PDB file of C-alpha atoms and ligand atoms in Angstrom:
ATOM      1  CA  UNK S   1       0.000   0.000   0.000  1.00 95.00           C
ATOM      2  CA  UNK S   2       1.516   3.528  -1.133  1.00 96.00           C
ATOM      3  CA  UNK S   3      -0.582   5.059   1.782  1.00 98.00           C
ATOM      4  CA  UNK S   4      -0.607   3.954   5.529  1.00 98.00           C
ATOM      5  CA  UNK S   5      -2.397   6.204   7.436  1.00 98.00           C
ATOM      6  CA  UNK S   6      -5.343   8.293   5.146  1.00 98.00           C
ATOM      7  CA  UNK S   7      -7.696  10.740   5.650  1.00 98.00           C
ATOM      8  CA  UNK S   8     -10.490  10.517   3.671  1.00 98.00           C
ATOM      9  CA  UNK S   9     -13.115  13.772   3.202  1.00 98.00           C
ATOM     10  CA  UNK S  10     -16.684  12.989   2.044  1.00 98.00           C
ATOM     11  CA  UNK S  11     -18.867  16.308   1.601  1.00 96.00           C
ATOM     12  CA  UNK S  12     -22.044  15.534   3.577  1.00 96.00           C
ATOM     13  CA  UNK S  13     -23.976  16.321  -0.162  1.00 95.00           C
ATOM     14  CA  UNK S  14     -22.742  13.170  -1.180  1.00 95.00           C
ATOM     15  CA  UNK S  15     -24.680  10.683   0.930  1.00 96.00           C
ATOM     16  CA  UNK S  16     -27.651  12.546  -0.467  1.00 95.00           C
ATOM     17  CA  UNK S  17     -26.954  10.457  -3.355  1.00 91.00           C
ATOM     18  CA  UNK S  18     -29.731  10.879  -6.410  1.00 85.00           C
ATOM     19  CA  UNK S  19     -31.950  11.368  -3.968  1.00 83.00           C
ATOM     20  CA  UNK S  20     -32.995  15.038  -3.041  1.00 84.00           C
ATOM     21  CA  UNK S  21     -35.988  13.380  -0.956  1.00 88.00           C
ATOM     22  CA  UNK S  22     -33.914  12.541   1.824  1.00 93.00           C
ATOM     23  CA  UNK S  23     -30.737  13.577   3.654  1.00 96.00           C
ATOM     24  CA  UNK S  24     -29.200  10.374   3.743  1.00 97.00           C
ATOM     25  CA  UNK S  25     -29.505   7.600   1.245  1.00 96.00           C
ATOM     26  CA  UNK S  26     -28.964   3.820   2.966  1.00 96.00           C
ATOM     27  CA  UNK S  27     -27.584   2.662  -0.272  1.00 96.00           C
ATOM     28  CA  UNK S  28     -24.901   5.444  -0.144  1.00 97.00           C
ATOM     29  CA  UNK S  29     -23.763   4.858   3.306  1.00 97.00           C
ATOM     30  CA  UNK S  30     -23.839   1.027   1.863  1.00 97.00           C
ATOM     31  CA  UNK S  31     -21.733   1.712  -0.864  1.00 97.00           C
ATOM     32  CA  UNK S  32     -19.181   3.799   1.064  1.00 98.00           C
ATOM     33  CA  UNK S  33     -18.928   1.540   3.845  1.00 98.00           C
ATOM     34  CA  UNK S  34     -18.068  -1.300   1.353  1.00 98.00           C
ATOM     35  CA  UNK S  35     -15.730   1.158  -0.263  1.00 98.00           C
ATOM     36  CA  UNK S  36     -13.777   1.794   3.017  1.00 98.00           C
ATOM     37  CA  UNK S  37     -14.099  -1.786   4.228  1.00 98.00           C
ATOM     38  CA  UNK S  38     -11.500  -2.458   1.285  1.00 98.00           C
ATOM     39  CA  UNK S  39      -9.368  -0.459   2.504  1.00 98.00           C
ATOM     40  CA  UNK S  40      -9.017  -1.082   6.027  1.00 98.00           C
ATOM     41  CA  UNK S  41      -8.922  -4.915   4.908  1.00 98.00           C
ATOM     42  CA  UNK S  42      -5.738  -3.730   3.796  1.00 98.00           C
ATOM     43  CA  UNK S  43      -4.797  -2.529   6.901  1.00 97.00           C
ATOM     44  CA  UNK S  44      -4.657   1.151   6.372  1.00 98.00           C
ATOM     45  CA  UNK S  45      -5.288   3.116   9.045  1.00 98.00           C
ATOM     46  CA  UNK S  46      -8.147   5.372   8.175  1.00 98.00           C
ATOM     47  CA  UNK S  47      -9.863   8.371   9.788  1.00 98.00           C
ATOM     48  CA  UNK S  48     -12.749  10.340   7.845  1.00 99.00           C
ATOM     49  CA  UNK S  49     -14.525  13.874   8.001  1.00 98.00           C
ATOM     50  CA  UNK S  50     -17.596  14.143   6.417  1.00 98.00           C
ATOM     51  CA  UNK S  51     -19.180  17.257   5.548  1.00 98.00           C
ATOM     52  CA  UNK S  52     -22.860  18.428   6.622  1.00 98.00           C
ATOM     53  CA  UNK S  53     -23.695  20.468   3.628  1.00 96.00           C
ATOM     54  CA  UNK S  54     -27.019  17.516   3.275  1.00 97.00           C
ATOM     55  CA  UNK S  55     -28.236  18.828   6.760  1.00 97.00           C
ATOM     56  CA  UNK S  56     -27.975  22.411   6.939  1.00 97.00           C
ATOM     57  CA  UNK S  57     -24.876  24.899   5.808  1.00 96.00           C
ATOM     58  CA  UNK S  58     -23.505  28.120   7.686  1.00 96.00           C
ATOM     59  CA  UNK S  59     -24.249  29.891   4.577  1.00 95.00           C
ATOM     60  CA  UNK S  60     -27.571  29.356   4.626  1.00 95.00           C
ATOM     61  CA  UNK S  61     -28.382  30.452   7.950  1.00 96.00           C
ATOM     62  CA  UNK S  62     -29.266  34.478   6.496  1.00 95.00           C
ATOM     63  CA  UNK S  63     -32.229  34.119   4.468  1.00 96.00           C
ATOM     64  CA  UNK S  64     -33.313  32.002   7.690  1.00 97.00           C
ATOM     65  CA  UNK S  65     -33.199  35.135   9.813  1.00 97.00           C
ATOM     66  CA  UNK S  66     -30.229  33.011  11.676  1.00 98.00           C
ATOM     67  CA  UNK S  67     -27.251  34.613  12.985  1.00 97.00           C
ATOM     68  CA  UNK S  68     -23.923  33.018  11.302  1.00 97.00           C
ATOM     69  CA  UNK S  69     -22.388  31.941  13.858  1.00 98.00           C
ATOM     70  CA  UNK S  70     -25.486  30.325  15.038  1.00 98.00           C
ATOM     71  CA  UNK S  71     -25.704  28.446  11.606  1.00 98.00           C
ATOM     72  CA  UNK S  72     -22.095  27.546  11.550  1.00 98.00           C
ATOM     73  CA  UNK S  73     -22.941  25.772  14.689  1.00 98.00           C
ATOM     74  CA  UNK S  74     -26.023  24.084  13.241  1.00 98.00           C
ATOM     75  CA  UNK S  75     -23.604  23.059  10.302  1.00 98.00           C
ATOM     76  CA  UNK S  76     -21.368  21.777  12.505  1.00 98.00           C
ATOM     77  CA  UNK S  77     -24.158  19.625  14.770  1.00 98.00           C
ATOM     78  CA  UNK S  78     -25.226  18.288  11.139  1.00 98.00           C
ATOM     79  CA  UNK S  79     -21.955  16.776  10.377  1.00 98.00           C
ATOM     80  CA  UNK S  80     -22.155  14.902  13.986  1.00 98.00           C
ATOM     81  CA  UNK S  81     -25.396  13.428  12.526  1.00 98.00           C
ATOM     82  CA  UNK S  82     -23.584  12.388   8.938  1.00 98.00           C
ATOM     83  CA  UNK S  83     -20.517  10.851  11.318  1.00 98.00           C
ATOM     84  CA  UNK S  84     -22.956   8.492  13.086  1.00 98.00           C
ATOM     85  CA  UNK S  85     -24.784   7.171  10.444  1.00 98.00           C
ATOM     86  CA  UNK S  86     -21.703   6.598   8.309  1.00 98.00           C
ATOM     87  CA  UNK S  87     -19.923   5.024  11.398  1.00 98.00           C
ATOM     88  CA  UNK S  88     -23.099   2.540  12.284  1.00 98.00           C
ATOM     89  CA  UNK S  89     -23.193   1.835   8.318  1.00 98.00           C
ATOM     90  CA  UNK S  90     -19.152   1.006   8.832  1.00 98.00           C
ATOM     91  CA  UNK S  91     -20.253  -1.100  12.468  1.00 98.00           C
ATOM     92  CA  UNK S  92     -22.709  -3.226   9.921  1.00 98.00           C
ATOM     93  CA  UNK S  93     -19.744  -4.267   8.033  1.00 98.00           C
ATOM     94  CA  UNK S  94     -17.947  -5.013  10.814  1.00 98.00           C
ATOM     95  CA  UNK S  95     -15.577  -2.755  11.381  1.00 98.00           C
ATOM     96  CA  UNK S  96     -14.326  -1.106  14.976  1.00 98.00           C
ATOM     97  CA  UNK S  97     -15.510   3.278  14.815  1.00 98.00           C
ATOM     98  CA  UNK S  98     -14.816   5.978  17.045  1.00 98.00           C
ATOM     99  CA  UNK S  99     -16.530   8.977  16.415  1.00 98.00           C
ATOM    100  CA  UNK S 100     -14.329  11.896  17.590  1.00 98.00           C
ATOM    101  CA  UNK S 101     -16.013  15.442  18.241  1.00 98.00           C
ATOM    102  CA  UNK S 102     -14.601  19.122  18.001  1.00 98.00           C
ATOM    103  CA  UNK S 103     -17.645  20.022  20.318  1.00 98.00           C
ATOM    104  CA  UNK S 104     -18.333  18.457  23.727  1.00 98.00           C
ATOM    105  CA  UNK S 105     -21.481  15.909  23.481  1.00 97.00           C
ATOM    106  CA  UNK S 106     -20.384  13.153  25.331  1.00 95.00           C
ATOM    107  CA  UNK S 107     -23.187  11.199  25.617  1.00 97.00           C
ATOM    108  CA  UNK S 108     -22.842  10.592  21.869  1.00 97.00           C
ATOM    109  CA  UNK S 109     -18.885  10.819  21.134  1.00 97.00           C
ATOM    110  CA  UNK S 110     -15.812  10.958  22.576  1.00 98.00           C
ATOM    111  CA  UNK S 111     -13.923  14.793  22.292  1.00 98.00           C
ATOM    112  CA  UNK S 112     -11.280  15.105  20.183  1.00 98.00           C
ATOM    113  CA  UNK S 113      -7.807  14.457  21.595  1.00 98.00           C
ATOM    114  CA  UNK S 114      -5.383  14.331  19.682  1.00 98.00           C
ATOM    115  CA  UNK S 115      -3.185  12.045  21.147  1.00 98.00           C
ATOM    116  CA  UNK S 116      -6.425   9.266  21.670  1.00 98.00           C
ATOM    117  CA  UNK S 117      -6.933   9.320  18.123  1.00 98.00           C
ATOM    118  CA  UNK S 118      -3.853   8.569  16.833  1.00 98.00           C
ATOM    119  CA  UNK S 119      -4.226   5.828  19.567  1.00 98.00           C
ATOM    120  CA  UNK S 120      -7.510   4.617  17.520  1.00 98.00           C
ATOM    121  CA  UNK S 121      -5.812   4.878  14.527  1.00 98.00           C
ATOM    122  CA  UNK S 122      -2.711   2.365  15.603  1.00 98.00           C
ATOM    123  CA  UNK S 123      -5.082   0.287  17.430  1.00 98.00           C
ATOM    124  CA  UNK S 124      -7.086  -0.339  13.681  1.00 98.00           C
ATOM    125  CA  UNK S 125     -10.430   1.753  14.541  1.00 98.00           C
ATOM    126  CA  UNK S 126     -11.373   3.802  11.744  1.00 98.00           C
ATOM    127  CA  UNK S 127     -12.006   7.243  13.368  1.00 99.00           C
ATOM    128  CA  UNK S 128     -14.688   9.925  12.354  1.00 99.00           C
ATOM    129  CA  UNK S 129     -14.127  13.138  13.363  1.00 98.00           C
ATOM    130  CA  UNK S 130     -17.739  15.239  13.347  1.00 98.00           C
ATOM    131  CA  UNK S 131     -18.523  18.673  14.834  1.00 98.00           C
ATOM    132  CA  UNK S 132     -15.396  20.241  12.092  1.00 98.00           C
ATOM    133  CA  UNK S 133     -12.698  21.868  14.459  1.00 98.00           C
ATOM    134  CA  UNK S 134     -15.534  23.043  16.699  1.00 98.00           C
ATOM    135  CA  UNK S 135     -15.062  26.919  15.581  1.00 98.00           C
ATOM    136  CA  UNK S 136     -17.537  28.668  13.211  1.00 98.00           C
ATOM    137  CA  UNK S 137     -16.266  30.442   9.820  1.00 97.00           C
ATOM    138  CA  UNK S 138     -14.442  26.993   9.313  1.00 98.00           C
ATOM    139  CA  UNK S 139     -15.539  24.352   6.496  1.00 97.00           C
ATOM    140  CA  UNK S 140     -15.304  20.831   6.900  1.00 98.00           C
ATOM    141  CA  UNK S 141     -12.345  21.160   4.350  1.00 98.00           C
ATOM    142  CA  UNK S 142     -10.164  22.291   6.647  1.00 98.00           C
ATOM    143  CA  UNK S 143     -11.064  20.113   9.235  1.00 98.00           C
ATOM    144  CA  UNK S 144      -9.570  17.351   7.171  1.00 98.00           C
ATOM    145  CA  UNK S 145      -6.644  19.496   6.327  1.00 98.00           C
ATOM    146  CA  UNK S 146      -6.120  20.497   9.899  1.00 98.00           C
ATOM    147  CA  UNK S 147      -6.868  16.899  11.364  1.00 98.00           C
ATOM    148  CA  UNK S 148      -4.872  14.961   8.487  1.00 98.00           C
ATOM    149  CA  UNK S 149      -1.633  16.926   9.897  1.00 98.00           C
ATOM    150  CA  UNK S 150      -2.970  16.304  13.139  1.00 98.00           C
ATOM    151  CA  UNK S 151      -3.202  12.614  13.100  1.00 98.00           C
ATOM    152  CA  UNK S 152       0.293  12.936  10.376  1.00 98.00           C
ATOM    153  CA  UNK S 153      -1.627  11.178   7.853  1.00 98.00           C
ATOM    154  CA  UNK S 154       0.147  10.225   4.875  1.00 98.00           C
ATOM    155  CA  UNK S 155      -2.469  11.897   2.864  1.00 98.00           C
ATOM    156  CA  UNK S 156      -5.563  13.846   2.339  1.00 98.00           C
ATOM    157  CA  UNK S 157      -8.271  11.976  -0.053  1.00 98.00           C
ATOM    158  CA  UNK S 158     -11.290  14.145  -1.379  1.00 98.00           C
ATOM    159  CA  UNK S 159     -13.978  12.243  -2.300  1.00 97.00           C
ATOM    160  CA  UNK S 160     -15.854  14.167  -4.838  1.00 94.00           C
ATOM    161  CA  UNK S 161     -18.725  13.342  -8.029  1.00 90.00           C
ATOM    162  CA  UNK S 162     -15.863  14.096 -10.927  1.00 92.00           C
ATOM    163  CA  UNK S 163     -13.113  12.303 -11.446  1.00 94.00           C
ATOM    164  CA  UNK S 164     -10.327  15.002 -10.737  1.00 96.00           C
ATOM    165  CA  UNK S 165      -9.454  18.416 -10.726  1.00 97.00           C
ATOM    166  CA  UNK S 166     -10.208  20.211 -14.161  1.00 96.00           C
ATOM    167  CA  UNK S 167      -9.598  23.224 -15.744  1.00 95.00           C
ATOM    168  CA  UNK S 168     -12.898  24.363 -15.257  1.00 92.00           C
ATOM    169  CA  UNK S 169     -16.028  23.053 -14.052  1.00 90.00           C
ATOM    170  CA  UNK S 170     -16.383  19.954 -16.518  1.00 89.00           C
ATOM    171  CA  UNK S 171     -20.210  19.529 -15.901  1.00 87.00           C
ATOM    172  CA  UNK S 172     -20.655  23.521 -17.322  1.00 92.00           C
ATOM    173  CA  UNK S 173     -17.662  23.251 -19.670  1.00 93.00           C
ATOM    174  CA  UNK S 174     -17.162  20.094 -22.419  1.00 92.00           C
ATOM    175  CA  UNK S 175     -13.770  21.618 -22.845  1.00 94.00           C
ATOM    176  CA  UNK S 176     -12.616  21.490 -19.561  1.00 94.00           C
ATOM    177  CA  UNK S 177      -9.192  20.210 -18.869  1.00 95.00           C
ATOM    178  CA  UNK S 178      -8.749  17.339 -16.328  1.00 95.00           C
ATOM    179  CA  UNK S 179      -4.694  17.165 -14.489  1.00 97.00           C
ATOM    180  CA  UNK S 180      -3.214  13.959 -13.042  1.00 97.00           C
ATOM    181  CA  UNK S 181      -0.517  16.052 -11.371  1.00 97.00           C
ATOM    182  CA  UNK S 182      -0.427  19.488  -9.869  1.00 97.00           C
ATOM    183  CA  UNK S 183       2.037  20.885  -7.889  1.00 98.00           C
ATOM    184  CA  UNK S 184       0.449  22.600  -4.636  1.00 97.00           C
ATOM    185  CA  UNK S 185       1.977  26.410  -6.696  1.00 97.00           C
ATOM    186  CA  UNK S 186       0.160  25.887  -9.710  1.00 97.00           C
ATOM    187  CA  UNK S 187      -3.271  24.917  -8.433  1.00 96.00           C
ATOM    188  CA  UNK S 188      -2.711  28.314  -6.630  1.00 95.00           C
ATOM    189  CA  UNK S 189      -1.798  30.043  -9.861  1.00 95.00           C
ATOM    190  CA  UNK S 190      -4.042  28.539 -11.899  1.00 94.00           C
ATOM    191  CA  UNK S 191      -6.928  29.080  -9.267  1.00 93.00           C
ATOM    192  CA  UNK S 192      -8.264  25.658  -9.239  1.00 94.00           C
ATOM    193  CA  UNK S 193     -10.987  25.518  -7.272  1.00 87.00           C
ATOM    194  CA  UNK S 194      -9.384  22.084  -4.789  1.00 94.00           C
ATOM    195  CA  UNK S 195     -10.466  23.217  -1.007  1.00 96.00           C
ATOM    196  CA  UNK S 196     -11.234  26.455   0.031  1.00 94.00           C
ATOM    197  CA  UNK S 197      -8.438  28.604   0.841  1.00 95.00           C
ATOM    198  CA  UNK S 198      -7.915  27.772   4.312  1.00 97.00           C
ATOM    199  CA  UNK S 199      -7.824  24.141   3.625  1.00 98.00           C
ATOM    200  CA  UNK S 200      -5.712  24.269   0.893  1.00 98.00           C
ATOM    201  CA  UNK S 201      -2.975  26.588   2.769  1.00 97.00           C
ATOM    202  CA  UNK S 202      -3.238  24.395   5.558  1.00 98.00           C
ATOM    203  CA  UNK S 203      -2.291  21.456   3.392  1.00 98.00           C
ATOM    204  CA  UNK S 204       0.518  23.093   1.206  1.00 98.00           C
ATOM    205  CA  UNK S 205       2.365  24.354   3.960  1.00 98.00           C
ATOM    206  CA  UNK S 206       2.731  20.969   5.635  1.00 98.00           C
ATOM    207  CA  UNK S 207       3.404  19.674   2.470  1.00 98.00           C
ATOM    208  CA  UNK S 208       0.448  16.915   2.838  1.00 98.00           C
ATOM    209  CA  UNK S 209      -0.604  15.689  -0.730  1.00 98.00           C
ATOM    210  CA  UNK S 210      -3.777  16.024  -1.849  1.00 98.00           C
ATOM    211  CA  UNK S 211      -6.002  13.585  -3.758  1.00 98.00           C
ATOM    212  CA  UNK S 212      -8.734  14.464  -5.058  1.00 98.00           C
ATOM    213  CA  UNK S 213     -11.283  11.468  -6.772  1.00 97.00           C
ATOM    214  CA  UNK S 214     -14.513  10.402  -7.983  1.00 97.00           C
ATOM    215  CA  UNK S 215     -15.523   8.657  -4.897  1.00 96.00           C
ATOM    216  CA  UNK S 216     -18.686   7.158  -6.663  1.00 95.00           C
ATOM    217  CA  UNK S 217     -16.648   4.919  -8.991  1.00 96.00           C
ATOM    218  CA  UNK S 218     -16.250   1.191  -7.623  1.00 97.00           C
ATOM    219  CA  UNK S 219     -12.803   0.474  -6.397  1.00 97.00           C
ATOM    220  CA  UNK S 220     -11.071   3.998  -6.694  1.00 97.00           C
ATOM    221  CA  UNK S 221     -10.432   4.740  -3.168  1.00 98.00           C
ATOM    222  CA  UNK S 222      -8.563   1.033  -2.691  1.00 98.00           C
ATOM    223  CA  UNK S 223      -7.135   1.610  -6.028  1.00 97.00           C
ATOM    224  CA  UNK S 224      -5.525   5.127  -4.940  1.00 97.00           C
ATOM    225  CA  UNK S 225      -4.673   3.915  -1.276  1.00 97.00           C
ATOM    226  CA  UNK S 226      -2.097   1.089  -3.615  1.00 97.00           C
ATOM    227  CA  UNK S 227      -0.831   4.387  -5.444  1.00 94.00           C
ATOM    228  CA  UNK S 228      -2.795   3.817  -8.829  1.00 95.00           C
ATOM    229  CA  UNK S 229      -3.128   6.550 -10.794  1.00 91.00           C
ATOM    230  CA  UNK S 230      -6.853   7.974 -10.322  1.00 93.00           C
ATOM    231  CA  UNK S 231      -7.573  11.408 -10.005  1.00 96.00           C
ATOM    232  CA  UNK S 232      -5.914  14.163  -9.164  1.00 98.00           C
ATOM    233  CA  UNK S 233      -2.629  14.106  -6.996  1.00 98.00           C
ATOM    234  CA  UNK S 234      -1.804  17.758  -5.669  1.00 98.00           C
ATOM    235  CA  UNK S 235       1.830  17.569  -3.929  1.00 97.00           C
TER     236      UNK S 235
HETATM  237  N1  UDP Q   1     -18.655  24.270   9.945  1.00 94.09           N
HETATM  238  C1  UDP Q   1     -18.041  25.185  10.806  1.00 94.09           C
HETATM  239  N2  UDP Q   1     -16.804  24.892  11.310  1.00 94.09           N
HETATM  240  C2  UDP Q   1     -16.127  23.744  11.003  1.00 94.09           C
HETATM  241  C3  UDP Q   1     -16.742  22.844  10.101  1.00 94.09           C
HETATM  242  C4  UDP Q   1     -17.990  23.117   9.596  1.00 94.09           C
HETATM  243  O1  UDP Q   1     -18.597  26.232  11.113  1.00 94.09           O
HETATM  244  O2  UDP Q   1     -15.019  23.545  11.510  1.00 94.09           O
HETATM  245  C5  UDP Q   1     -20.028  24.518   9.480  1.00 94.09           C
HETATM  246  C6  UDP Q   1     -20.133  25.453   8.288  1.00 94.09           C
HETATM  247  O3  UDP Q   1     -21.243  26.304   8.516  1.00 94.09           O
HETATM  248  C7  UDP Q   1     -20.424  24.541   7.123  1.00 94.09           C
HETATM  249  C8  UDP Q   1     -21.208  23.427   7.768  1.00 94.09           C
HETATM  250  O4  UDP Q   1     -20.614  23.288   9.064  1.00 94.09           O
HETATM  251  O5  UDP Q   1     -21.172  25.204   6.144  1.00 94.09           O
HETATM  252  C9  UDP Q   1     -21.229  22.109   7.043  1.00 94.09           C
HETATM  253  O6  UDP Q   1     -19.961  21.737   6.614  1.00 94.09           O
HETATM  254  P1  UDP Q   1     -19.521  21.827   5.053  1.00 94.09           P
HETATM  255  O7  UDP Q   1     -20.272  22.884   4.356  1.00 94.09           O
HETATM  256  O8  UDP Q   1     -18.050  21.911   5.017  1.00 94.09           O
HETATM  257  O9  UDP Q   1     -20.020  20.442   4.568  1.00 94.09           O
HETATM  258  P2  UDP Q   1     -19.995  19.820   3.084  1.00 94.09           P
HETATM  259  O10 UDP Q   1     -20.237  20.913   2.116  1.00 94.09           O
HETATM  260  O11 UDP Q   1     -18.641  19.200   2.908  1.00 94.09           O
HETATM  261  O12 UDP Q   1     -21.098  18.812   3.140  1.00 94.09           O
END
């Protein structure tokens, strides 16, 4: 395996699936949980952040008449709600979960500490953390950027609907451009659109790679943990 120790980001949009009736799809949390179970068969130490942008976003806390901090925190709670249905759908396939938060709720998680989740991590449970870092005006981007160095994880893995990064946004554009390889200085020149600025800062200055993937396509995330080429590698 090229990869020993990943972190793996799924936006919280994705377990929405094709299905806009619901927040979470059972046969996405299937399919990921297979996906990961790969993996970790493998024995790849994995931890994951998944995103809450399903639930409810800061952003959209204005036209509710919500303060943004308030929303960032409902954001936040959302992603707790994403981390424990993706870590019972992992528990179903047998695998050992700790779900790690950056807010207190104890009766529901364990806080995050650093040092206890590397601990998970060696000891073969897959952690989730939820909550983000616990601060508002953060994304769940750079929660996996900031965790990944955290945790020294070999690697950050974005799990995204395309296949890479492009030159544009290939579902607006047919001529849009896809990269295998990008160094961390011309994704910044270029202005790809990778993580949001925080995340992405966060990531080049530890020099932690970056790869981003179609995390819908059977196989990819076992195929990228071997060091296949799928994707986009940012490094
Ligand atoms: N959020 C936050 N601080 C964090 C992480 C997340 O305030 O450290 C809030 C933010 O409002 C964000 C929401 O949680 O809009 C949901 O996360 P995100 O939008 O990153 O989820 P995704 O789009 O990946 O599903």
């Amino acid at each position: 395996m090229k990869y020993k120790r990943i972190l793996l980001k799924l936006s919280g949009e994705s377990l929405q699936g094709g299905n806009k009736n619901t927040n979470i799809d059972p046969a996405m949390l299937e399919q990921y949980a297979a996906e990961i179970q790969t993996v970790k068969e493998q024995g790849v130490e994995l931890a994951i952040v998944i995103g809450g942008g399903n639930i409810f976003r800061g952003g959209q806390a204005d036209v509710l008449g919500i303060d943004r901090v308030q929303g960032d925190y409902m954001g936040m709670l959302a992603t707790v709600v994403n981390g424990m249905a993706l870590q019972s759908a992992l528990e179903r396939h047998g695998m050992y979960t700790r779900l790690m938060s950056g807010i207190k709720m104890e009766q529901v998680c364990e806080p995050f500490i650093r040092r206890r989740a590397i601990r998970h991590l060696e000891k073969g449970r897959i952690v989730i953390f939820g909550a983000g870092i616990g601060n508002p005006y953060f994304t769940t981007d750079s929660t996996a950027s900031l965790r990944a160095i955290e945790v020294q994880a070999d690697v950050v893995l974005k799990g995204t609907r395309v296949d890479g990064v492009y030159s544009k946004d290939p579902e607006k554009f047919s001529d849009a451009v896809r990269y295998d390889r990008l160094s961390f200085q011309e994704a910044y020149e270029k202005n790809l659109n990778i993580m949001d600025m925080t995340a992405f800062t966060l990531c080049m200055e530890n020099k932690l790679p970056i790869v981003v993937f179609d995390m819908n396509k059977q196989g990819n995330l076992l195929r990228i943990a071997k060091g296949e080429e799928t994707g986009t590698l940012i490094s």
